Amino acid sequence: MRILLVSPASNASLIALTEVGDITGHHSYMPNLALPTLAALAPDDVEITIVDEQVTPIDFTQHWDLVGITGYTTHQRRMLDIADEFRRRGQLVAIGGPYASLSPGHVRPHTDILFVGEAEETWPQFLREFRAGYWQPEYRAVSAIDLRFSPVPDIQKLPLDAYLAGVVQTSRGCPFECDFCDVIIYLGRKQRHKSAERVIQELEQWYEAGYRSVFLSDDNFTVNRRHATEVMTAIAAWNQSVSEPIDFYTQFSIDIARDQDTELLELCARAGLKQAFIGLESPNADALREVKKRQNLRSDLIADVHRVQQHGIVVQAGIITGFDADTSASFRSTFEFLQEAGIPIVIVNIMQAPQGTSLADRLLREGRLIPQPFAEHKPTHFHTNIIAKGMSHHELVAGTVWLLNRLYAPEMFLERCRVLAKNLPESHTPARTSRRALEVWQRLLASYTALGPEFSELPRQVLKLFRHRETQGIGTALIHYKHVVATLRRDALWNSELGQRETPDFSIHLPDSDIEEASHA
């Protein structure tokens, strides 16, 4: 039996990967763990081929007994296009993963076999039945998977020279109840964990494959303090035992900065954690309350961010615009918050209401949910399936475009780097200056020169700020900066003059008139 497993690439991710490849020589940040996990679940006599479209183009001409496709909500259009093309050529297609599980009705017309939920039990069941000569049109997980019985991903099926970082998943699920989050719908609010020993086992296979950067892929790594302590204690000991320590990245909530959690934060730093994505979402407390983001409701978010930075951990911030509590004045207050916090890497998205979430249910009742097919019409960072409450749709998009232009105006980005540098601890060990690191730095400088004269000196200015400081996150920040500029330029939304304005310009023309009309229909 020959099976092709495919992970698609979205338009936005392809732009980011171009930046990564041009600068680092790798083709992608990291792989999708779903594919090597499915490969590990297959019997030895099943021939599994993995194609990660972020790395390798899809060859539609070969014949397979089955083509399996997985993807997130951001991949929905490309995932269905791939499925339709394989089916047009007479291939049997199965689709599963987060998007298929959240929107099975939308995926169903595009696939022969639909997988809903986690696949550790349903995938082996399908393979047994398929080999026996029959299969069901739908396989649905009936319970959450005990991660002790999830296999070690077969990473040897991946093109291991293509990725910048390895991935180890230590848990699934999140106990919080943010009403816009689809993770708690797909994976549940009861967090399930792998043992510390199992985490080390998976780390070792990435280490043996030559990786020295690993992403701990968790929906909220530190939400279970006891488990996080056990895992980080094991990682710290392991990382001290190897000749070339690994740098780690993960995502957690800002509540890790509480006084009572100082010991865990210090442990994360000792273990080698260099960067963390934190969903800060908004400095507006009313906005956080409305979506039940209670873990962010602290007296001083900026002080919390600085505390994380002072442990040598670079914060990447997730920011959302379009909360019901937001107004046209919210964009400037969000910008000022991020500048004071000193967060160079800011990922800004307009509020979305994924299918199945409590937010989608509420907006549907209120008549403020744009139908799903329309929400797909414009696959950019600036589309949304919600009708804003505190401003017009045009104001929401124009304010978000201003926020990105303002945040990534070179002098504003440099100012956030300056704040970060003041908070990071001094480095007492010389930075690694391998030949490869020097080559990457040279390519980085060349790529900024190609952006234009206003950008050419930015990398040198940034590096100068971090002299004698921990700098592991700075290269990532500079690559991300290039990606943001490239994305805005692609969408004809990069505007140097707009970035100089202290407040949004709501009179600017935006290429979103079709969405504007639908949102008011």
mmCIF file of N, CA and C in Angstrom, residues 31-139:
data_model
loop_
_atom_site.group_PDB
_atom_site.id
_atom_site.type_symbol
_atom_site.label_atom_id
_atom_site.label_comp_id
_atom_site.label_asym_id
_atom_site.label_seq_id
_atom_site.Cartn_x
_atom_site.Cartn_y
_atom_site.Cartn_z
ATOM 1 N N PRO A 31 8.502 21.508 10.939
ATOM 2 C CA PRO A 31 7.521 20.644 10.285
ATOM 3 C C PRO A 31 6.206 20.570 11.050
ATOM 4 N N ASN A 32 5.180 20.076 10.370
ATOM 5 C CA ASN A 32 3.909 19.736 10.998
ATOM 6 C C ASN A 32 4.043 18.330 11.565
ATOM 7 N N LEU A 33 3.928 18.187 12.886
ATOM 8 C CA LEU A 33 4.146 16.892 13.532
ATOM 9 C C LEU A 33 3.086 15.854 13.190
ATOM 10 N N ALA A 34 1.943 16.293 12.661
ATOM 11 C CA ALA A 34 0.878 15.332 12.365
ATOM 12 C C ALA A 34 1.342 14.273 11.372
ATOM 13 N N LEU A 35 2.124 14.695 10.369
ATOM 14 C CA LEU A 35 2.507 13.747 9.323
ATOM 15 C C LEU A 35 3.448 12.648 9.826
ATOM 16 N N PRO A 36 4.557 12.978 10.519
ATOM 17 C CA PRO A 36 5.410 11.891 11.029
ATOM 18 C C PRO A 36 4.725 11.072 12.123
ATOM 19 N N THR A 37 3.716 11.644 12.800
ATOM 20 C CA THR A 37 2.968 10.860 13.788
ATOM 21 C C THR A 37 2.101 9.823 13.075
ATOM 22 N N LEU A 38 1.427 10.222 12.000
ATOM 23 C CA LEU A 38 0.647 9.263 11.215
ATOM 24 C C LEU A 38 1.549 8.188 10.611
ATOM 25 N N ALA A 39 2.729 8.589 10.170
ATOM 26 C CA ALA A 39 3.670 7.615 9.604
ATOM 27 C C ALA A 39 4.071 6.584 10.643
ATOM 28 N N ALA A 40 4.274 7.049 11.878
ATOM 29 C CA ALA A 40 4.679 6.132 12.947
ATOM 30 C C ALA A 40 3.568 5.156 13.310
ATOM 31 N N LEU A 41 2.319 5.504 13.033
ATOM 32 C CA LEU A 41 1.181 4.637 13.346
ATOM 33 C C LEU A 41 0.933 3.573 12.278
ATOM 34 N N ALA A 42 1.579 3.708 11.125
ATOM 35 C CA ALA A 42 1.335 2.779 10.021
ATOM 36 C C ALA A 42 2.184 1.519 10.170
ATOM 37 N N PRO A 43 1.675 0.364 9.763
ATOM 38 C CA PRO A 43 2.479 -0.872 9.775
ATOM 39 C C PRO A 43 3.707 -0.731 8.879
ATOM 40 N N ASP A 44 4.708 -1.549 9.132
ATOM 41 C CA ASP A 44 5.973 -1.435 8.407
ATOM 42 C C ASP A 44 5.822 -1.666 6.911
ATOM 43 N N ASP A 45 4.845 -2.476 6.502
ATOM 44 C CA ASP A 45 4.722 -2.783 5.084
ATOM 45 C C ASP A 45 3.879 -1.754 4.327
ATOM 46 N N VAL A 46 3.451 -0.685 5.018
ATOM 47 C CA VAL A 46 2.754 0.419 4.350
ATOM 48 C C VAL A 46 3.795 1.476 3.980
ATOM 49 N N GLU A 47 3.880 1.794 2.711
ATOM 50 C CA GLU A 47 4.862 2.771 2.244
ATOM 51 C C GLU A 47 4.288 4.183 2.388
ATOM 52 N N ILE A 48 4.879 4.948 3.304
ATOM 53 C CA ILE A 48 4.409 6.310 3.576
ATOM 54 C C ILE A 48 5.379 7.315 2.965
ATOM 55 N N THR A 49 4.866 8.225 2.166
ATOM 56 C CA THR A 49 5.650 9.340 1.634
ATOM 57 C C THR A 49 5.046 10.641 2.146
ATOM 58 N N ILE A 50 5.878 11.489 2.717
ATOM 59 C CA ILE A 50 5.414 12.769 3.256
ATOM 60 C C ILE A 50 5.837 13.891 2.319
ATOM 61 N N VAL A 51 4.887 14.745 1.978
ATOM 62 C CA VAL A 51 5.188 15.957 1.221
ATOM 63 C C VAL A 51 4.690 17.150 2.024
ATOM 64 N N ASP A 52 5.628 17.932 2.509
ATOM 65 C CA ASP A 52 5.332 19.186 3.180
ATOM 66 C C ASP A 52 5.493 20.282 2.138
ATOM 67 N N GLU A 53 4.378 20.883 1.741
ATOM 68 C CA GLU A 53 4.428 21.847 0.637
ATOM 69 C C GLU A 53 5.245 23.090 0.982
ATOM 70 N N GLN A 54 5.503 23.306 2.259
ATOM 71 C CA GLN A 54 6.401 24.386 2.638
ATOM 72 C C GLN A 54 7.822 24.117 2.143
ATOM 73 N N VAL A 55 8.116 22.850 1.870
ATOM 74 C CA VAL A 55 9.468 22.418 1.537
ATOM 75 C C VAL A 55 9.566 21.852 0.123
ATOM 76 N N THR A 56 8.563 21.068 -0.271
ATOM 77 C CA THR A 56 8.612 20.325 -1.528
ATOM 78 C C THR A 56 7.323 20.536 -2.310
ATOM 79 N N PRO A 57 7.406 20.812 -3.605
ATOM 80 C CA PRO A 57 6.176 20.931 -4.406
ATOM 81 C C PRO A 57 5.476 19.585 -4.536
ATOM 82 N N ILE A 58 4.176 19.629 -4.715
ATOM 83 C CA ILE A 58 3.377 18.410 -4.842
ATOM 84 C C ILE A 58 3.397 17.927 -6.296
ATOM 85 N N ASP A 59 3.679 16.645 -6.471
ATOM 86 C CA ASP A 59 3.622 16.024 -7.787
ATOM 87 C C ASP A 59 2.261 15.337 -7.918
ATOM 88 N N PHE A 60 1.385 15.917 -8.716
ATOM 89 C CA PHE A 60 0.036 15.371 -8.852
ATOM 90 C C PHE A 60 -0.032 14.211 -9.841
ATOM 91 N N THR A 61 1.069 13.894 -10.511
ATOM 92 C CA THR A 61 1.023 12.902 -11.589
ATOM 93 C C THR A 61 1.187 11.469 -11.098
ATOM 94 N N GLN A 62 1.743 11.267 -9.909
ATOM 95 C CA GLN A 62 1.957 9.905 -9.425
ATOM 96 C C GLN A 62 0.644 9.299 -8.931
ATOM 97 N N HIS A 63 0.613 7.960 -8.915
ATOM 98 C CA HIS A 63 -0.573 7.267 -8.408
ATOM 99 C C HIS A 63 -0.309 6.778 -6.981
ATOM 100 N N TRP A 64 -1.305 6.954 -6.127
ATOM 101 C CA TRP A 64 -1.229 6.509 -4.734
ATOM 102 C C TRP A 64 -2.493 5.727 -4.396
ATOM 103 N N ASP A 65 -2.365 4.788 -3.476
ATOM 104 C CA ASP A 65 -3.565 4.101 -2.991
ATOM 105 C C ASP A 65 -4.437 5.052 -2.173
ATOM 106 N N LEU A 66 -3.797 6.031 -1.546
ATOM 107 C CA LEU A 66 -4.539 7.041 -0.768
ATOM 108 C C LEU A 66 -3.701 8.301 -0.684
ATOM 109 N N VAL A 67 -4.369 9.444 -0.773
ATOM 110 C CA VAL A 67 -3.736 10.733 -0.500
ATOM 111 C C VAL A 67 -4.392 11.303 0.754
ATOM 112 N N GLY A 68 -3.613 11.471 1.810
ATOM 113 C CA GLY A 68 -4.123 12.033 3.060
ATOM 114 C C GLY A 68 -3.653 13.472 3.218
ATOM 115 N N ILE A 69 -4.562 14.376 3.567
ATOM 116 C CA ILE A 69 -4.254 15.797 3.663
ATOM 117 C C ILE A 69 -4.681 16.302 5.028
ATOM 118 N N THR A 70 -3.811 17.088 5.661
ATOM 119 C CA THR A 70 -4.147 17.708 6.933
ATOM 120 C C THR A 70 -3.827 19.192 6.861
ATOM 121 N N GLY A 71 -4.470 19.996 7.703
ATOM 122 C CA GLY A 71 -4.191 21.427 7.682
ATOM 123 C C GLY A 71 -4.981 22.182 8.729
ATOM 124 N N TYR A 72 -4.487 23.395 9.006
ATOM 125 C CA TYR A 72 -5.145 24.290 9.949
ATOM 126 C C TYR A 72 -6.128 25.197 9.209
ATOM 127 N N THR A 73 -6.835 26.023 9.954
ATOM 128 C CA THR A 73 -7.793 26.946 9.353
ATOM 129 C C THR A 73 -7.114 27.845 8.327
ATOM 130 N N THR A 74 -5.869 28.241 8.588
ATOM 131 C CA THR A 74 -5.149 29.115 7.661
ATOM 132 C C THR A 74 -4.835 28.429 6.336
ATOM 133 N N HIS A 75 -4.942 27.098 6.298
ATOM 134 C CA HIS A 75 -4.638 26.346 5.081
ATOM 135 C C HIS A 75 -5.900 25.947 4.317
ATOM 136 N N GLN A 76 -7.068 26.393 4.754
ATOM 137 C CA GLN A 76 -8.316 25.818 4.253
ATOM 138 C C GLN A 76 -8.429 25.882 2.741
ATOM 139 N N ARG A 77 -8.133 27.025 2.136
ATOM 140 C CA ARG A 77 -8.303 27.130 0.688
ATOM 141 C C ARG A 77 -7.338 26.210 -0.048
ATOM 142 N N ARG A 78 -6.066 26.241 0.320
ATOM 143 C CA ARG A 78 -5.080 25.422 -0.369
ATOM 144 C C ARG A 78 -5.342 23.932 -0.149
ATOM 145 N N MET A 79 -5.748 23.573 1.064
ATOM 146 C CA MET A 79 -6.015 22.174 1.383
ATOM 147 C C MET A 79 -7.119 21.617 0.481
ATOM 148 N N LEU A 80 -8.192 22.370 0.306
ATOM 149 C CA LEU A 80 -9.304 21.894 -0.506
ATOM 150 C C LEU A 80 -8.956 21.911 -1.993
ATOM 151 N N ASP A 81 -8.141 22.872 -2.409
ATOM 152 C CA ASP A 81 -7.690 22.885 -3.810
ATOM 153 C C ASP A 81 -6.871 21.636 -4.122
ATOM 154 N N ILE A 82 -5.988 21.262 -3.195
ATOM 155 C CA ILE A 82 -5.165 20.059 -3.389
ATOM 156 C C ILE A 82 -6.059 18.824 -3.470
ATOM 157 N N ALA A 83 -7.011 18.735 -2.562
ATOM 158 C CA ALA A 83 -7.919 17.583 -2.554
ATOM 159 C C ALA A 83 -8.700 17.498 -3.863
ATOM 160 N N ASP A 84 -9.214 18.632 -4.318
ATOM 161 C CA ASP A 84 -10.003 18.635 -5.556
ATOM 162 C C ASP A 84 -9.161 18.197 -6.755
ATOM 163 N N GLU A 85 -7.901 18.622 -6.798
ATOM 164 C CA GLU A 85 -7.043 18.262 -7.927
ATOM 165 C C GLU A 85 -6.736 16.763 -7.936
ATOM 166 N N PHE A 86 -6.432 16.201 -6.755
ATOM 167 C CA PHE A 86 -6.154 14.760 -6.709
ATOM 168 C C PHE A 86 -7.406 13.960 -7.073
ATOM 169 N N ARG A 87 -8.570 14.396 -6.605
ATOM 170 C CA ARG A 87 -9.803 13.664 -6.920
ATOM 171 C C ARG A 87 -10.133 13.782 -8.409
ATOM 172 N N ARG A 88 -9.861 14.934 -9.003
ATOM 173 C CA ARG A 88 -10.086 15.115 -10.435
ATOM 174 C C ARG A 88 -9.259 14.113 -11.237
ATOM 175 N N ARG A 89 -8.114 13.727 -10.686
ATOM 176 C CA ARG A 89 -7.228 12.767 -11.347
ATOM 177 C C ARG A 89 -7.539 11.323 -10.939
ATOM 178 N N GLY A 90 -8.656 11.126 -10.239
ATOM 179 C CA GLY A 90 -9.080 9.776 -9.893
ATOM 180 C C GLY A 90 -8.455 9.193 -8.653
ATOM 181 N N GLN A 91 -7.819 10.007 -7.837
ATOM 182 C CA GLN A 91 -7.168 9.516 -6.620
ATOM 183 C C GLN A 91 -8.167 9.494 -5.451
ATOM 184 N N LEU A 92 -7.991 8.536 -4.557
ATOM 185 C CA LEU A 92 -8.780 8.464 -3.329
ATOM 186 C C LEU A 92 -8.182 9.425 -2.311
ATOM 187 N N VAL A 93 -9.018 10.289 -1.727
ATOM 188 C CA VAL A 93 -8.523 11.351 -0.855
ATOM 189 C C VAL A 93 -9.169 11.250 0.526
ATOM 190 N N ALA A 94 -8.330 11.437 1.558
ATOM 191 C CA ALA A 94 -8.800 11.563 2.934
ATOM 192 C C ALA A 94 -8.320 12.901 3.481
ATOM 193 N N ILE A 95 -9.169 13.574 4.261
ATOM 194 C CA ILE A 95 -8.799 14.846 4.890
ATOM 195 C C ILE A 95 -9.077 14.753 6.385
ATOM 196 N N GLY A 96 -8.122 15.235 7.181
ATOM 197 C CA GLY A 96 -8.300 15.291 8.624
ATOM 198 C C GLY A 96 -7.547 16.474 9.189
ATOM 199 N N GLY A 97 -7.456 16.538 10.505
ATOM 200 C CA GLY A 97 -6.723 17.634 11.142
ATOM 201 C C GLY A 97 -7.636 18.688 11.732
ATOM 202 N N PRO A 98 -7.056 19.788 12.204
ATOM 203 C CA PRO A 98 -7.837 20.805 12.910
ATOM 204 C C PRO A 98 -8.988 21.396 12.094
ATOM 205 N N TYR A 99 -8.714 21.824 10.853
ATOM 206 C CA TYR A 99 -9.785 22.475 10.097
ATOM 207 C C TYR A 99 -10.911 21.501 9.768
ATOM 208 N N ALA A 100 -10.562 20.279 9.361
ATOM 209 C CA ALA A 100 -11.582 19.285 9.054
ATOM 210 C C ALA A 100 -12.420 18.956 10.280
ATOM 211 N N SER A 101 -11.798 18.984 11.452
ATOM 212 C CA SER A 101 -12.523 18.665 12.684
ATOM 213 C C SER A 101 -13.439 19.800 13.119
ATOM 214 N N LEU A 102 -13.028 21.039 12.833
ATOM 215 C CA LEU A 102 -13.834 22.194 13.208
ATOM 216 C C LEU A 102 -14.942 22.478 12.201
ATOM 217 N N SER A 103 -14.690 22.187 10.915
ATOM 218 C CA SER A 103 -15.652 22.501 9.855
ATOM 219 C C SER A 103 -15.885 21.280 8.966
ATOM 220 N N PRO A 104 -16.371 20.172 9.538
ATOM 221 C CA PRO A 104 -16.519 18.949 8.738
ATOM 222 C C PRO A 104 -17.509 19.108 7.587
ATOM 223 N N GLY A 105 -18.555 19.919 7.795
ATOM 224 C CA GLY A 105 -19.538 20.110 6.741
ATOM 225 C C GLY A 105 -18.965 20.811 5.532
ATOM 226 N N HIS A 106 -18.002 21.681 5.755
ATOM 227 C CA HIS A 106 -17.380 22.395 4.644
ATOM 228 C C HIS A 106 -16.391 21.511 3.898
ATOM 229 N N VAL A 107 -15.720 20.620 4.617
ATOM 230 C CA VAL A 107 -14.707 19.756 4.021
ATOM 231 C C VAL A 107 -15.340 18.565 3.302
ATOM 232 N N ARG A 108 -16.466 18.085 3.798
ATOM 233 C CA ARG A 108 -17.073 16.843 3.318
ATOM 234 C C ARG A 108 -17.202 16.741 1.793
ATOM 235 N N PRO A 109 -17.650 17.798 1.073
ATOM 236 C CA PRO A 109 -17.792 17.664 -0.382
ATOM 237 C C PRO A 109 -16.471 17.514 -1.136
ATOM 238 N N HIS A 110 -15.358 17.758 -0.464
ATOM 239 C CA HIS A 110 -14.064 17.753 -1.141
ATOM 240 C C HIS A 110 -13.255 16.483 -0.877
ATOM 241 N N THR A 111 -13.822 15.518 -0.160
ATOM 242 C CA THR A 111 -13.027 14.355 0.235
ATOM 243 C C THR A 111 -13.846 13.081 0.147
ATOM 244 N N ASP A 112 -13.144 11.967 -0.032
ATOM 245 C CA ASP A 112 -13.805 10.663 -0.004
ATOM 246 C C ASP A 112 -13.942 10.154 1.418
ATOM 247 N N ILE A 113 -12.922 10.461 2.242
ATOM 248 C CA ILE A 113 -12.895 9.966 3.623
ATOM 249 C C ILE A 113 -12.592 11.150 4.530
ATOM 250 N N LEU A 114 -13.389 11.327 5.564
ATOM 251 C CA LEU A 114 -13.235 12.448 6.486
ATOM 252 C C LEU A 114 -12.828 11.929 7.857
ATOM 253 N N PHE A 115 -11.769 12.525 8.428
ATOM 254 C CA PHE A 115 -11.339 12.206 9.788
ATOM 255 C C PHE A 115 -11.647 13.403 10.678
ATOM 256 N N VAL A 116 -12.371 13.163 11.752
ATOM 257 C CA VAL A 116 -12.733 14.222 12.692
ATOM 258 C C VAL A 116 -12.106 13.895 14.047
ATOM 259 N N GLY A 117 -11.332 14.834 14.590
ATOM 260 C CA GLY A 117 -10.700 14.634 15.888
ATOM 261 C C GLY A 117 -9.301 14.050 15.766
ATOM 262 N N GLU A 118 -8.729 13.709 16.902
ATOM 263 C CA GLU A 118 -7.383 13.143 16.928
ATOM 264 C C GLU A 118 -7.376 11.765 16.265
ATOM 265 N N ALA A 119 -6.247 11.422 15.633
ATOM 266 C CA ALA A 119 -6.231 10.265 14.726
ATOM 267 C C ALA A 119 -5.495 9.050 15.261
ATOM 268 N N GLU A 120 -4.992 9.084 16.496
ATOM 269 C CA GLU A 120 -4.193 7.958 16.987
ATOM 270 C C GLU A 120 -4.961 6.638 16.999
ATOM 271 N N GLU A 121 -6.285 6.692 17.117
ATOM 272 C CA GLU A 121 -7.083 5.468 17.091
ATOM 273 C C GLU A 121 -7.782 5.264 15.750
ATOM 274 N N THR A 122 -8.268 6.330 15.150
ATOM 275 C CA THR A 122 -9.037 6.178 13.911
ATOM 276 C C THR A 122 -8.163 5.873 12.696
ATOM 277 N N TRP A 123 -6.943 6.403 12.654
ATOM 278 C CA TRP A 123 -6.059 6.138 11.515
ATOM 279 C C TRP A 123 -5.664 4.662 11.429
ATOM 280 N N PRO A 124 -5.206 4.024 12.523
ATOM 281 C CA PRO A 124 -4.926 2.580 12.443
ATOM 282 C C PRO A 124 -6.178 1.765 12.102
ATOM 283 N N GLN A 125 -7.341 2.185 12.628
ATOM 284 C CA GLN A 125 -8.588 1.485 12.285
ATOM 285 C C GLN A 125 -8.844 1.551 10.785
ATOM 286 N N PHE A 126 -8.684 2.742 10.203
ATOM 287 C CA PHE A 126 -8.880 2.887 8.761
ATOM 288 C C PHE A 126 -7.910 1.992 7.991
ATOM 289 N N LEU A 127 -6.628 1.985 8.378
ATOM 290 C CA LEU A 127 -5.640 1.195 7.642
ATOM 291 C C LEU A 127 -5.991 -0.293 7.674
ATOM 292 N N ARG A 128 -6.463 -0.762 8.826
ATOM 293 C CA ARG A 128 -6.859 -2.178 8.923
ATOM 294 C C ARG A 128 -8.025 -2.468 7.976
ATOM 295 N N GLU A 129 -9.017 -1.603 7.985
ATOM 296 C CA GLU A 129 -10.205 -1.823 7.173
ATOM 297 C C GLU A 129 -9.876 -1.688 5.676
ATOM 298 N N PHE A 130 -9.055 -0.711 5.359
ATOM 299 C CA PHE A 130 -8.707 -0.477 3.955
ATOM 300 C C PHE A 130 -7.986 -1.690 3.371
ATOM 301 N N ARG A 131 -7.086 -2.252 4.160
ATOM 302 C CA ARG A 131 -6.346 -3.432 3.684
ATOM 303 C C ARG A 131 -7.270 -4.637 3.558
ATOM 304 N N ALA A 132 -8.363 -4.637 4.333
ATOM 305 C CA ALA A 132 -9.330 -5.731 4.250
ATOM 306 C C ALA A 132 -10.315 -5.544 3.098
ATOM 307 N N GLY A 133 -10.209 -4.416 2.401
ATOM 308 C CA GLY A 133 -11.014 -4.216 1.205
ATOM 309 C C GLY A 133 -12.200 -3.303 1.359
ATOM 310 N N TYR A 134 -12.306 -2.607 2.479
ATOM 311 C CA TYR A 134 -13.426 -1.677 2.637
ATOM 312 C C TYR A 134 -12.983 -0.517 3.515
ATOM 313 N N TRP A 135 -13.755 0.559 3.498
ATOM 314 C CA TRP A 135 -13.483 1.696 4.368
ATOM 315 C C TRP A 135 -14.765 2.481 4.561
ATOM 316 N N GLN A 136 -14.797 3.278 5.611
ATOM 317 C CA GLN A 136 -15.968 4.089 5.939
ATOM 318 C C GLN A 136 -15.774 5.514 5.406
ATOM 319 N N PRO A 137 -16.848 6.199 5.089
ATOM 320 C CA PRO A 137 -16.703 7.578 4.605
ATOM 321 C C PRO A 137 -16.290 8.561 5.688
ATOM 322 N N GLU A 138 -16.454 8.171 6.955
ATOM 323 C CA GLU A 138 -16.080 9.082 8.039
ATOM 324 C C GLU A 138 -15.577 8.289 9.240
ATOM 325 N N TYR A 139 -14.481 8.818 9.826
ATOM 326 C CA TYR A 139 -13.925 8.265 11.058
ATOM 327 C C TYR A 139 -13.880 9.398 12.079
#
